[in-house]
Structures are given as C-alpha cells and as structure tokens.
PDB file of C-alpha atoms and ligand atoms in Angstrom:
ATOM      1  CA  MET A   1      -9.345 150.886  28.026  1.00 73.00           C
ATOM      2  CA  ASP A   2      -9.784 154.095  26.565  1.00 94.00           C
ATOM      3  CA  ARG A   3     -12.001 154.028  23.577  1.00 98.00           C
ATOM      4  CA  LEU A   4     -14.106 156.725  24.693  1.00 98.00           C
ATOM      5  CA  THR A   5     -12.058 158.752  26.535  1.00 98.00           C
ATOM      6  CA  GLY A   6     -13.335 162.725  26.766  1.00 96.00           C
ATOM      7  CA  ARG A   7     -16.983 161.611  25.644  1.00 98.00           C
ATOM      8  CA  THR A   8     -20.092 162.060  27.614  1.00 98.00           C
ATOM      9  CA  ALA A   9     -23.163 159.552  27.052  1.00 99.00           C
ATOM     10  CA  MET A  10     -26.547 159.774  28.286  1.00 99.00           C
ATOM     11  CA  VAL A  11     -27.914 156.215  29.170  1.00 99.00           C
ATOM     12  CA  THR A  12     -31.826 155.983  29.906  1.00 98.00           C
ATOM     13  CA  GLY A  13     -32.475 153.267  32.771  1.00 98.00           C
ATOM     14  CA  GLY A  14     -29.041 153.560  33.420  1.00 98.00           C
ATOM     15  CA  SER A  15     -29.459 152.986  37.187  1.00 98.00           C
ATOM     16  CA  ARG A  16     -29.973 149.204  36.943  1.00 98.00           C
ATOM     17  CA  GLY A  17     -29.598 145.800  34.796  1.00 98.00           C
ATOM     18  CA  ILE A  18     -28.433 146.192  31.447  1.00 98.00           C
ATOM     19  CA  GLY A  19     -28.184 150.009  31.644  1.00 98.00           C
ATOM     20  CA  ARG A  20     -25.901 150.057  34.525  1.00 98.00           C
ATOM     21  CA  GLY A  21     -23.723 147.648  32.675  1.00 98.00           C
ATOM     22  CA  ILE A  22     -23.609 149.979  29.521  1.00 99.00           C
ATOM     23  CA  ALA A  23     -22.638 153.085  31.963  1.00 98.00           C
ATOM     24  CA  LEU A  24     -19.939 151.404  33.762  1.00 98.00           C
ATOM     25  CA  ALA A  25     -18.521 150.388  30.929  1.00 98.00           C
ATOM     26  CA  PHE A  26     -18.729 153.288  29.228  1.00 98.00           C
ATOM     27  CA  ALA A  27     -16.722 154.996  32.359  1.00 98.00           C
ATOM     28  CA  ARG A  28     -14.272 151.847  32.079  1.00 98.00           C
ATOM     29  CA  GLU A  29     -13.673 153.325  28.376  1.00 98.00           C
ATOM     30  CA  GLY A  30     -13.039 156.790  29.784  1.00 98.00           C
ATOM     31  CA  ALA A  31     -16.729 158.820  29.103  1.00 98.00           C
ATOM     32  CA  ASP A  32     -18.222 160.539  31.486  1.00 98.00           C
ATOM     33  CA  VAL A  33     -22.115 159.252  31.855  1.00 98.00           C
ATOM     34  CA  ALA A  34     -25.454 160.727  32.614  1.00 98.00           C
ATOM     35  CA  ILE A  35     -27.929 157.939  34.018  1.00 98.00           C
ATOM     36  CA  ASN A  36     -31.646 158.125  33.700  1.00 98.00           C
ATOM     37  CA  TYR A  37     -33.805 156.717  36.001  1.00 98.00           C
ATOM     38  CA  ARG A  38     -37.481 156.760  36.859  1.00 98.00           C
ATOM     39  CA  ARG A  39     -38.737 155.696  40.534  1.00 97.00           C
ATOM     40  CA  ASP A  40     -35.023 153.759  42.356  1.00 98.00           C
ATOM     41  CA  ARG A  41     -33.353 156.679  43.118  1.00 98.00           C
ATOM     42  CA  GLU A  42     -31.143 154.872  45.198  1.00 98.00           C
ATOM     43  CA  ALA A  43     -30.055 152.376  42.759  1.00 98.00           C
ATOM     44  CA  ALA A  44     -29.403 155.350  40.312  1.00 98.00           C
ATOM     45  CA  LEU A  45     -27.038 156.970  43.065  1.00 98.00           C
ATOM     46  CA  GLN A  46     -25.068 153.880  43.532  1.00 98.00           C
ATOM     47  CA  THR A  47     -24.355 153.827  39.798  1.00 98.00           C
ATOM     48  CA  VAL A  48     -23.271 157.197  39.904  1.00 98.00           C
ATOM     49  CA  ALA A  49     -20.895 156.388  42.552  1.00 98.00           C
ATOM     50  CA  ALA A  50     -19.796 153.474  40.623  1.00 98.00           C
ATOM     51  CA  ILE A  51     -18.760 155.629  38.120  1.00 98.00           C
ATOM     52  CA  GLU A  52     -17.180 158.254  40.127  1.00 98.00           C
ATOM     53  CA  ALA A  53     -15.245 155.223  41.599  1.00 98.00           C
ATOM     54  CA  LEU A  54     -13.811 154.989  38.033  1.00 98.00           C
ATOM     55  CA  GLY A  55     -12.533 158.491  37.891  1.00 98.00           C
ATOM     56  CA  ARG A  56     -15.344 159.668  35.776  1.00 98.00           C
ATOM     57  CA  ARG A  57     -18.235 162.555  36.038  1.00 98.00           C
ATOM     58  CA  ALA A  58     -21.312 161.333  36.639  1.00 98.00           C
ATOM     59  CA  VAL A  59     -24.752 162.617  37.533  1.00 98.00           C
ATOM     60  CA  ALA A  60     -28.632 161.059  37.870  1.00 98.00           C
ATOM     61  CA  LEU A  61     -31.230 162.522  36.184  1.00 98.00           C
ATOM     62  CA  GLN A  62     -34.653 161.484  36.963  1.00 98.00           C
ATOM     63  CA  ALA A  63     -37.600 161.500  34.069  1.00 98.00           C
ATOM     64  CA  ASP A  64     -40.102 158.877  33.002  1.00 98.00           C
ATOM     65  CA  VAL A  65     -39.489 158.160  29.291  1.00 98.00           C
ATOM     66  CA  ALA A  66     -43.026 157.760  28.460  1.00 98.00           C
ATOM     67  CA  ASP A  67     -43.326 161.706  29.230  1.00 98.00           C
ATOM     68  CA  TRP A  68     -41.854 163.744  26.137  1.00 98.00           C
ATOM     69  CA  GLU A  69     -41.597 167.013  28.156  1.00 98.00           C
ATOM     70  CA  ALA A  70     -39.714 165.105  30.927  1.00 98.00           C
ATOM     71  CA  VAL A  71     -37.431 163.658  28.377  1.00 98.00           C
ATOM     72  CA  ARG A  72     -37.131 167.066  26.843  1.00 98.00           C
ATOM     73  CA  ALA A  73     -36.199 168.721  29.957  1.00 98.00           C
ATOM     74  CA  MET A  74     -33.655 165.799  30.997  1.00 98.00           C
ATOM     75  CA  THR A  75     -31.772 165.934  28.082  1.00 98.00           C
ATOM     76  CA  GLU A  76     -31.011 169.659  27.967  1.00 98.00           C
ATOM     77  CA  SER A  77     -29.817 169.121  31.830  1.00 98.00           C
ATOM     78  CA  ALA A  78     -27.255 166.428  30.658  1.00 98.00           C
ATOM     79  CA  ILE A  79     -26.338 168.634  28.054  1.00 98.00           C
ATOM     80  CA  GLY A  80     -26.183 171.738  30.323  1.00 98.00           C
ATOM     81  CA  HIS A  81     -24.043 169.505  32.754  1.00 97.00           C
ATOM     82  CA  PHE A  82     -21.288 167.941  30.345  1.00 98.00           C
ATOM     83  CA  GLY A  83     -21.642 170.765  27.903  1.00 98.00           C
ATOM     84  CA  HIS A  84     -22.691 167.951  24.883  1.00 98.00           C
ATOM     85  CA  LEU A  85     -23.802 164.642  24.471  1.00 98.00           C
ATOM     86  CA  ASP A  86     -21.615 162.251  22.228  1.00 98.00           C
ATOM     87  CA  ILE A  87     -23.258 159.235  22.964  1.00 99.00           C
ATOM     88  CA  THR A  88     -27.202 158.468  23.886  1.00 99.00           C
ATOM     89  CA  VAL A  89     -28.453 155.127  24.861  1.00 99.00           C
ATOM     90  CA  ALA A  90     -32.414 154.368  24.521  1.00 99.00           C
ATOM     91  CA  ASN A  91     -32.633 151.701  27.301  1.00 98.00           C
ATOM     92  CA  SER A  92     -35.462 151.819  29.678  1.00 98.00           C
ATOM     93  CA  GLY A  93     -37.943 149.757  29.096  1.00 98.00           C
ATOM     94  CA  VAL A  94     -40.948 147.443  31.079  1.00 98.00           C
ATOM     95  CA  ALA A  95     -41.939 143.870  30.598  1.00 97.00           C
ATOM     96  CA  ALA A  96     -45.774 143.269  29.381  1.00 97.00           C
ATOM     97  CA  ARG A  97     -47.920 141.090  31.310  1.00 96.00           C
ATOM     98  CA  PRO A  98     -47.581 137.540  30.080  1.00 95.00           C
ATOM     99  CA  GLN A  99     -51.186 137.119  28.330  1.00 96.00           C
ATOM    100  CA  ALA A 100     -52.999 136.339  25.085  1.00 98.00           C
ATOM    101  CA  ILE A 101     -54.023 139.323  22.847  1.00 98.00           C
ATOM    102  CA  TRP A 102     -57.844 139.234  23.966  1.00 98.00           C
ATOM    103  CA  ASP A 103     -56.727 139.317  28.151  1.00 98.00           C
ATOM    104  CA  VAL A 104     -54.602 142.412  27.602  1.00 98.00           C
ATOM    105  CA  ASP A 105     -55.727 145.468  29.119  1.00 98.00           C
ATOM    106  CA  VAL A 106     -55.968 148.033  26.944  1.00 98.00           C
ATOM    107  CA  GLU A 107     -54.404 150.338  29.509  1.00 98.00           C
ATOM    108  CA  HIS A 108     -51.429 148.288  29.908  1.00 98.00           C
ATOM    109  CA  TRP A 109     -50.734 147.626  26.093  1.00 98.00           C
ATOM    110  CA  ARG A 110     -50.578 151.521  25.896  1.00 98.00           C
ATOM    111  CA  ARG A 111     -48.129 151.774  28.965  1.00 98.00           C
ATOM    112  CA  VAL A 112     -46.063 149.130  27.541  1.00 98.00           C
ATOM    113  CA  ILE A 113     -45.740 151.032  24.153  1.00 98.00           C
ATOM    114  CA  ASP A 114     -45.442 154.076  26.035  1.00 98.00           C
ATOM    115  CA  VAL A 115     -42.344 153.224  27.604  1.00 98.00           C
ATOM    116  CA  ASP A 116     -40.584 150.906  25.336  1.00 98.00           C
ATOM    117  CA  LEU A 117     -41.342 152.201  22.209  1.00 99.00           C
ATOM    118  CA  ASN A 118     -42.495 155.948  22.667  1.00 99.00           C
ATOM    119  CA  GLY A 119     -39.420 156.749  25.482  1.00 99.00           C
ATOM    120  CA  ALA A 120     -37.073 155.381  22.520  1.00 99.00           C
ATOM    121  CA  PHE A 121     -38.930 157.504  20.037  1.00 99.00           C
ATOM    122  CA  HIS A 122     -38.616 160.946  22.610  1.00 98.00           C
ATOM    123  CA  THR A 123     -35.014 159.993  23.445  1.00 99.00           C
ATOM    124  CA  CYS A 124     -34.106 160.098  19.990  1.00 99.00           C
ATOM    125  CA  LYS A 125     -35.986 162.995  19.518  1.00 98.00           C
ATOM    126  CA  ALA A 126     -34.733 164.721  22.165  1.00 98.00           C
ATOM    127  CA  VAL A 127     -31.436 164.369  21.290  1.00 98.00           C
ATOM    128  CA  ALA A 128     -30.724 163.874  17.408  1.00 98.00           C
ATOM    129  CA  ARG A 129     -30.769 167.567  16.868  1.00 98.00           C
ATOM    130  CA  HIS A 130     -28.345 168.444  18.825  1.00 98.00           C
ATOM    131  CA  MET A 131     -25.828 165.648  17.539  1.00 98.00           C
ATOM    132  CA  VAL A 132     -26.927 166.399  13.331  1.00 98.00           C
ATOM    133  CA  ASP A 133     -26.241 170.295  14.476  1.00 98.00           C
ATOM    134  CA  ARG A 134     -22.875 169.311  16.231  1.00 98.00           C
ATOM    135  CA  ARG A 135     -22.127 166.937  13.249  1.00 98.00           C
ATOM    136  CA  ARG A 136     -21.000 164.417  15.593  1.00 98.00           C
ATOM    137  CA  GLY A 137     -22.668 161.721  17.985  1.00 98.00           C
ATOM    138  CA  THR A 138     -24.030 158.169  17.766  1.00 98.00           C
ATOM    139  CA  ILE A 139     -27.057 156.838  19.467  1.00 99.00           C
ATOM    140  CA  ILE A 140     -27.813 153.191  20.605  1.00 99.00           C
ATOM    141  CA  LEU A 141     -30.898 152.061  21.016  1.00 99.00           C
ATOM    142  CA  ILE A 142     -32.019 148.279  22.695  1.00 99.00           C
ATOM    143  CA  SER A 143     -34.891 146.323  21.436  1.00 98.00           C
ATOM    144  CA  SER A 144     -34.965 142.509  21.639  1.00 98.00           C
ATOM    145  CA  VAL A 145     -34.910 139.062  19.690  1.00 97.00           C
ATOM    146  CA  GLY A 146     -38.121 139.076  21.061  1.00 96.00           C
ATOM    147  CA  ALA A 147     -38.926 141.408  18.072  1.00 97.00           C
ATOM    148  CA  ASP A 148     -38.266 138.399  15.713  1.00 96.00           C
ATOM    149  CA  ILE A 149     -39.142 135.429  17.449  1.00 94.00           C
ATOM    150  CA  CYS A 150     -42.874 136.991  18.726  1.00 95.00           C
ATOM    151  CA  ALA A 151     -43.486 134.407  20.764  1.00 92.00           C
ATOM    152  CA  ALA A 152     -46.815 133.789  22.202  1.00 95.00           C
ATOM    153  CA  PHE A 153     -48.213 135.930  25.211  1.00 95.00           C
ATOM    154  CA  GLY A 154     -45.807 139.194  25.012  1.00 95.00           C
ATOM    155  CA  SER A 155     -47.180 140.959  22.212  1.00 97.00           C
ATOM    156  CA  PRO A 156     -47.596 144.431  23.749  1.00 98.00           C
ATOM    157  CA  TYR A 157     -43.563 144.006  24.341  1.00 98.00           C
ATOM    158  CA  TYR A 158     -42.505 142.606  20.967  1.00 98.00           C
ATOM    159  CA  VAL A 159     -44.502 145.242  19.195  1.00 98.00           C
ATOM    160  CA  ALA A 160     -43.241 147.655  20.841  1.00 98.00           C
ATOM    161  CA  LYS A 161     -39.661 146.374  20.238  1.00 98.00           C
ATOM    162  CA  ALA A 162     -40.165 145.705  16.513  1.00 98.00           C
ATOM    163  CA  GLY A 163     -41.117 149.340  16.630  1.00 98.00           C
ATOM    164  CA  VAL A 164     -37.662 150.464  17.972  1.00 98.00           C
ATOM    165  CA  ASN A 165     -36.169 148.322  15.666  1.00 98.00           C
ATOM    166  CA  ALA A 166     -37.926 150.447  12.647  1.00 98.00           C
ATOM    167  CA  LEU A 167     -37.141 153.461  14.446  1.00 99.00           C
ATOM    168  CA  THR A 168     -33.656 152.913  14.133  1.00 98.00           C
ATOM    169  CA  ARG A 169     -33.435 152.028  10.644  1.00 98.00           C
ATOM    170  CA  CYS A 170     -35.453 155.399   9.809  1.00 98.00           C
ATOM    171  CA  LEU A 171     -33.261 157.975  12.142  1.00 98.00           C
ATOM    172  CA  ALA A 172     -29.943 156.186  10.878  1.00 99.00           C
ATOM    173  CA  LYS A 173     -30.772 157.043   7.412  1.00 98.00           C
ATOM    174  CA  GLU A 174     -31.885 160.834   8.335  1.00 98.00           C
ATOM    175  CA  CYS A 175     -28.708 161.065  10.609  1.00 98.00           C
ATOM    176  CA  ALA A 176     -26.064 159.403   8.327  1.00 98.00           C
ATOM    177  CA  PRO A 177     -25.725 162.915   6.192  1.00 98.00           C
ATOM    178  CA  ALA A 178     -24.656 164.836   9.528  1.00 98.00           C
ATOM    179  CA  GLY A 179     -22.401 161.301  10.379  1.00 98.00           C
ATOM    180  CA  VAL A 180     -24.192 160.941  13.024  1.00 98.00           C
ATOM    181  CA  ARG A 181     -24.464 156.814  13.643  1.00 99.00           C
ATOM    182  CA  VAL A 182     -27.726 154.970  14.763  1.00 99.00           C
ATOM    183  CA  ASN A 183     -27.474 151.502  15.891  1.00 99.00           C
ATOM    184  CA  CYS A 184     -29.678 148.859  17.933  1.00 99.00           C
ATOM    185  CA  ILE A 185     -28.507 145.942  20.201  1.00 99.00           C
ATOM    186  CA  ALA A 186     -31.592 143.376  20.369  1.00 98.00           C
ATOM    187  CA  PRO A 187     -30.675 141.186  23.297  1.00 98.00           C
ATOM    188  CA  GLY A 188     -31.773 137.681  24.404  1.00 98.00           C
ATOM    189  CA  LEU A 189     -32.494 136.594  27.839  1.00 97.00           C
ATOM    190  CA  VAL A 190     -30.108 138.474  30.056  1.00 98.00           C
ATOM    191  CA  ARG A 191     -29.952 138.339  33.794  1.00 98.00           C
ATOM    192  CA  THR A 192     -31.553 141.151  35.531  1.00 98.00           C
ATOM    193  CA  ASP A 193     -34.321 141.871  37.438  1.00 97.00           C
ATOM    194  CA  MET A 194     -36.685 141.785  33.890  1.00 97.00           C
ATOM    195  CA  GLY A 195     -34.251 138.774  32.810  1.00 97.00           C
ATOM    196  CA  GLU A 196     -35.078 136.810  35.947  1.00 97.00           C
ATOM    197  CA  ARG A 197     -38.705 137.280  36.097  1.00 95.00           C
ATOM    198  CA  LEU A 198     -39.047 136.007  32.421  1.00 94.00           C
ATOM    199  CA  LEU A 199     -37.138 132.729  33.495  1.00 94.00           C
ATOM    200  CA  ASP A 200     -38.757 132.553  36.459  1.00 94.00           C
ATOM    201  CA  PHE A 201     -41.962 132.181  34.446  1.00 91.00           C
ATOM    202  CA  VAL A 202     -40.789 130.306  31.199  1.00 90.00           C
ATOM    203  CA  GLY A 203     -38.258 127.844  33.184  1.00 92.00           C
ATOM    204  CA  GLN A 204     -34.905 126.002  32.164  1.00 93.00           C
ATOM    205  CA  GLY A 205     -36.612 125.265  28.703  1.00 93.00           C
ATOM    206  CA  LEU A 206     -35.568 129.170  27.808  1.00 93.00           C
ATOM    207  CA  ILE A 207     -32.062 128.582  28.621  1.00 97.00           C
ATOM    208  CA  ASN A 208     -32.090 125.210  26.797  1.00 96.00           C
ATOM    209  CA  ALA A 209     -33.381 127.172  23.496  1.00 94.00           C
ATOM    210  CA  ILE A 210     -29.845 129.102  23.458  1.00 97.00           C
ATOM    211  CA  PRO A 211     -27.196 127.742  21.565  1.00 97.00           C
ATOM    212  CA  LEU A 212     -24.651 128.811  23.975  1.00 98.00           C
ATOM    213  CA  ASN A 213     -26.851 127.114  26.417  1.00 97.00           C
ATOM    214  CA  ARG A 214     -26.537 130.359  29.171  1.00 98.00           C
ATOM    215  CA  ALA A 215     -28.094 133.664  29.845  1.00 98.00           C
ATOM    216  CA  GLY A 216     -26.511 136.794  28.887  1.00 98.00           C
ATOM    217  CA  GLU A 217     -24.645 138.862  31.571  1.00 98.00           C
ATOM    218  CA  PRO A 218     -25.484 142.868  31.374  1.00 98.00           C
ATOM    219  CA  GLU A 219     -21.703 143.041  30.540  1.00 98.00           C
ATOM    220  CA  ASP A 220     -21.965 140.957  27.433  1.00 98.00           C
ATOM    221  CA  VAL A 221     -24.570 143.882  26.231  1.00 98.00           C
ATOM    222  CA  ALA A 222     -22.340 146.564  27.475  1.00 99.00           C
ATOM    223  CA  ALA A 223     -19.454 144.930  25.475  1.00 98.00           C
ATOM    224  CA  ALA A 224     -21.250 145.315  22.159  1.00 98.00           C
ATOM    225  CA  ALA A 225     -22.766 149.092  23.260  1.00 99.00           C
ATOM    226  CA  VAL A 226     -19.008 150.037  23.874  1.00 98.00           C
ATOM    227  CA  PHE A 227     -18.214 148.575  20.401  1.00 98.00           C
ATOM    228  CA  LEU A 228     -21.188 150.179  18.799  1.00 98.00           C
ATOM    229  CA  ALA A 229     -20.158 153.647  20.642  1.00 98.00           C
ATOM    230  CA  SER A 230     -16.636 153.767  19.680  1.00 98.00           C
ATOM    231  CA  ASP A 231     -14.581 154.841  16.895  1.00 98.00           C
ATOM    232  CA  ASP A 232     -13.768 150.890  16.148  1.00 98.00           C
ATOM    233  CA  ALA A 233     -17.542 151.333  14.538  1.00 98.00           C
ATOM    234  CA  SER A 234     -17.228 153.939  12.279  1.00 98.00           C
ATOM    235  CA  PHE A 235     -18.667 152.208   9.239  1.00 98.00           C
ATOM    236  CA  VAL A 236     -21.535 151.113  11.306  1.00 98.00           C
ATOM    237  CA  THR A 237     -24.873 152.335  11.305  1.00 98.00           C
ATOM    238  CA  GLY A 238     -28.845 151.109  10.887  1.00 98.00           C
ATOM    239  CA  LYS A 239     -27.874 147.845  12.135  1.00 98.00           C
ATOM    240  CA  ILE A 240     -29.710 145.669  14.520  1.00 98.00           C
ATOM    241  CA  LEU A 241     -27.097 143.617  16.113  1.00 98.00           C
ATOM    242  CA  GLN A 242     -28.597 140.500  18.157  1.00 98.00           C
ATOM    243  CA  VAL A 243     -26.873 139.721  21.561  1.00 98.00           C
ATOM    244  CA  ASP A 244     -28.329 136.670  22.124  1.00 98.00           C
ATOM    245  CA  GLY A 245     -26.076 133.408  22.284  1.00 98.00           C
ATOM    246  CA  GLY A 246     -27.574 132.455  19.237  1.00 97.00           C
ATOM    247  CA  GLN A 247     -30.906 132.244  20.121  1.00 95.00           C
ATOM    248  CA  ALA A 248     -32.556 133.884  17.228  1.00 92.00           C
ATOM    249  CA  SER A 249     -30.418 132.531  14.676  1.00 72.00           C
TER     250      SER A 249
HETATM  251  N1  NAP B   1     -33.203 141.612  30.439  1.00 90.87           N
HETATM  252  C1  NAP B   1     -33.404 140.992  29.750  1.00 90.87           C
HETATM  253  O1  NAP B   1     -33.584 139.577  29.220  1.00 90.87           O
HETATM  254  C2  NAP B   1     -33.817 141.546  28.000  1.00 90.87           C
HETATM  255  C3  NAP B   1     -34.098 141.301  27.065  1.00 90.87           C
HETATM  256  C4  NAP B   1     -34.129 141.866  25.865  1.00 90.87           C
HETATM  257  C5  NAP B   1     -34.472 143.295  26.087  1.00 90.87           C
HETATM  258  N2  NAP B   1     -34.035 143.709  27.031  1.00 90.87           N
HETATM  259  C6  NAP B   1     -34.496 145.062  27.125  1.00 90.87           C
HETATM  260  O2  NAP B   1     -33.262 145.741  27.535  1.00 90.87           O
HETATM  261  C7  NAP B   1     -33.099 146.887  28.427  1.00 90.87           C
HETATM  262  C8  NAP B   1     -33.277 146.736  29.700  1.00 90.87           C
HETATM  263  O3  NAP B   1     -33.882 145.823  30.550  1.00 90.87           O
HETATM  264  P1  NAP B   1     -33.318 145.217  31.685  1.00 90.87           P
HETATM  265  O4  NAP B   1     -33.218 143.886  31.900  1.00 90.87           O
HETATM  266  O5  NAP B   1     -32.085 145.748  32.579  1.00 90.87           O
HETATM  267  O6  NAP B   1     -34.276 146.042  32.790  1.00 90.87           O
HETATM  268  P2  NAP B   1     -34.656 146.278  34.338  1.00 90.87           P
HETATM  269  O7  NAP B   1     -33.374 144.967  35.162  1.00 90.87           O
HETATM  270  O8  NAP B   1     -35.755 146.016  34.876  1.00 90.87           O
HETATM  271  O9  NAP B   1     -34.019 147.538  34.410  1.00 90.87           O
HETATM  272  C9  NAP B   1     -35.094 148.646  33.867  1.00 90.87           C
HETATM  273  C10 NAP B   1     -34.425 149.926  33.912  1.00 90.87           C
HETATM  274  O10 NAP B   1     -34.962 151.106  32.908  1.00 90.87           O
HETATM  275  C11 NAP B   1     -35.486 151.916  33.801  1.00 90.87           C
HETATM  276  N3  NAP B   1     -37.120 152.298  33.622  1.00 90.87           N
HETATM  277  C12 NAP B   1     -38.255 151.825  33.319  1.00 90.87           C
HETATM  278  N4  NAP B   1     -39.087 151.877  33.257  1.00 90.87           N
HETATM  279  C13 NAP B   1     -38.767 153.137  33.132  1.00 90.87           C
HETATM  280  C14 NAP B   1     -39.175 154.618  32.399  1.00 90.87           C
HETATM  281  N5  NAP B   1     -40.599 154.175  32.675  1.00 90.87           N
HETATM  282  N6  NAP B   1     -38.642 155.867  32.766  1.00 90.87           N
HETATM  283  C15 NAP B   1     -37.204 155.747  32.653  1.00 90.87           C
HETATM  284  N7  NAP B   1     -36.484 154.668  33.316  1.00 90.87           N
HETATM  285  C16 NAP B   1     -37.836 153.522  33.177  1.00 90.87           C
HETATM  286  C17 NAP B   1     -35.490 151.583  35.345  1.00 90.87           C
HETATM  287  O11 NAP B   1     -35.709 152.647  36.552  1.00 90.87           O
HETATM  288  P3  NAP B   1     -36.284 152.456  37.614  1.00 90.87           P
HETATM  289  O12 NAP B   1     -35.434 151.435  38.322  1.00 90.87           O
HETATM  290  O13 NAP B   1     -36.173 153.810  38.373  1.00 90.87           O
HETATM  291  O14 NAP B   1     -37.649 152.328  37.403  1.00 90.87           O
HETATM  292  C18 NAP B   1     -34.246 150.493  35.244  1.00 90.87           C
HETATM  293  O15 NAP B   1     -33.077 151.687  35.497  1.00 90.87           O
HETATM  294  C19 NAP B   1     -35.054 147.404  28.325  1.00 90.87           C
HETATM  295  O16 NAP B   1     -35.396 147.803  26.781  1.00 90.87           O
HETATM  296  C20 NAP B   1     -35.720 145.816  28.078  1.00 90.87           C
HETATM  297  O17 NAP B   1     -36.470 145.490  27.364  1.00 90.87           O
HETATM  298  C21 NAP B   1     -34.030 143.232  27.994  1.00 90.87           C
END
C-alpha cells in the first residue's frame, strides 16, 4: 500500500464523511495530509490523530471554503507546513433544503452555490498555480450524480454540482500542458451525515433505485480518489467518474 508514498495532500472537508475517508485512504497509501474543516474542530482533530496513528503527518486547517481569502491563507499554510502540495481534493459541500425552486430562499440559494461551487473554484484557484509552476500535481473535485439526474426539489445543489463538473473539464485543459491532472468524482448516495439525512427524507426507494442495491460507503469514494491521485491514473484527466452503484447509468 504505497501508491502515494512521499506525497502531500490537502482535503477540504476532510474532517468527516467522504473527505475523512479520502484523507485516511491517502495516509494508508503513504501520503501526509492537511485536512480542512469549517466548524467541527473535534472531528478534525480526531481525523488528524487517525492519520498520525498510521504513521503519517497531518494538520487540521480551519476555513470556510466560501471565503476566498480564507481558502488562500489555508492553502498557503498547507504548502508552508509540508513544503509543497502534490494532491488537492475539493470535497467540502453542503446539501440544499428540499424545496421547489419557487420556494427557495434567495440567501439559501446563494449559500449553497457559495460553498459547493464557489468553494471548489476557490480551492482550485488557490492551488492550481502552485502545481502548474511545479509542473507536478493533481486535483480531484467532488460533485454528485445529482448533477446528471437533476431530480426535483434540490436545484441549488444540483446546479452547483453541474458547475463543478464544468469547472473540472475547463481546469483540466488549462493544467494539462504542465502535466497537472484534474478529475472529478460524482458519488451517488454515500452513508455519511449528509447521505443519512437524504435517506431519511427520501426513504428506501432511494436504495431501490441503485442497481447494486446498497448505499456507498466513504471507502468506496476513497478508493476512486486514491486511483485518480496515483500514477495509475497518469493518462486520465478531465474525467467525471461516477461512483454510484450504477444509479446514473
Ligand atoms: N453523502 C452523499 O450521499 C453524497 C453524494 C454525492 C456527493 N456528495 C458530496 O461529497 C462531499 C462530502 O459530503 P459528505 O457526505 O461527506 O458530507 P458531510 O458528512 O456533511 O461532511 C461535510 C464536510 O464538509 C465540511 N464543510 C461543510 N461546509 C464547509 C465549508 N463552508 N467550508 C469548509 N468545509 C465545510 C464539513 O466540515 P464541518 O463539520 O467542520 O462543517 C465536513 O468535513 C460533498 O461535496 C457532497 O456534496 C455526497
């Protein structure tokens, strides 16, 4: 298990859920990892301890990804801490309230777009020049199969995630001449705090719509992230990889 030995990574929203799963999988493969959180410092410190228990270096960095200055400063801290960043995962996200578009509060729409789309943009903007200048590095964004399914009553989230898919494809082309790869994972339902809330709201029908007949686990997404971050994916860029039990196929 040494596909990322000697590499350094930053995972936004790495304190809980899918981001934590990715951070731990990177550490198991030999990477040192900076994890970002917004408000749950206790969860972030637990993830740092779990990474250190695997024999890797880790640091927790607080920032709201919706705030460009905070993301810029956080990225500088991560680079200062490790000397450079080889891998960045733009994972932080929030769900939208289940509502028809005509009921969506304008401030709620803006907040979901700010975190889920602008947060991904801020993260990419903060780290891409560093990677392009080094002519080394890879970026992974996390969108959602919801961006393709576009179900009713989740528009701010699905619109933001469709933007993340487009951001991935644009950035991949801009970074490719420097050999920097950019890909995206689009998960289906995954058992995290966010996924459990969606499952409670929609019910068992959500599982029944998944051909593999189960929800994903953070480890399912993490395995795809390790692949995309590693040299095994050295000829893969600009791709949206659906990790969804077949839901969107
Ligand atoms: N779970 C699913 O079914 C599913 C499906 C498709 C896509 N996704 C996507 O996968 C990603 C991770 O989701 P998850 O299920 O792991 O969610 P989660 O369990 O709710 O965890 C969210 C993580 O993001 C952080 N975060 C939230 N808002 C933030 C902000 N403004 N700035 C910085 N960090 C912030 C949280 O930190 P704090 O705890 O400190 O706030 C936490 O670490 C998201 O982009 C989500 O949209 C999830």
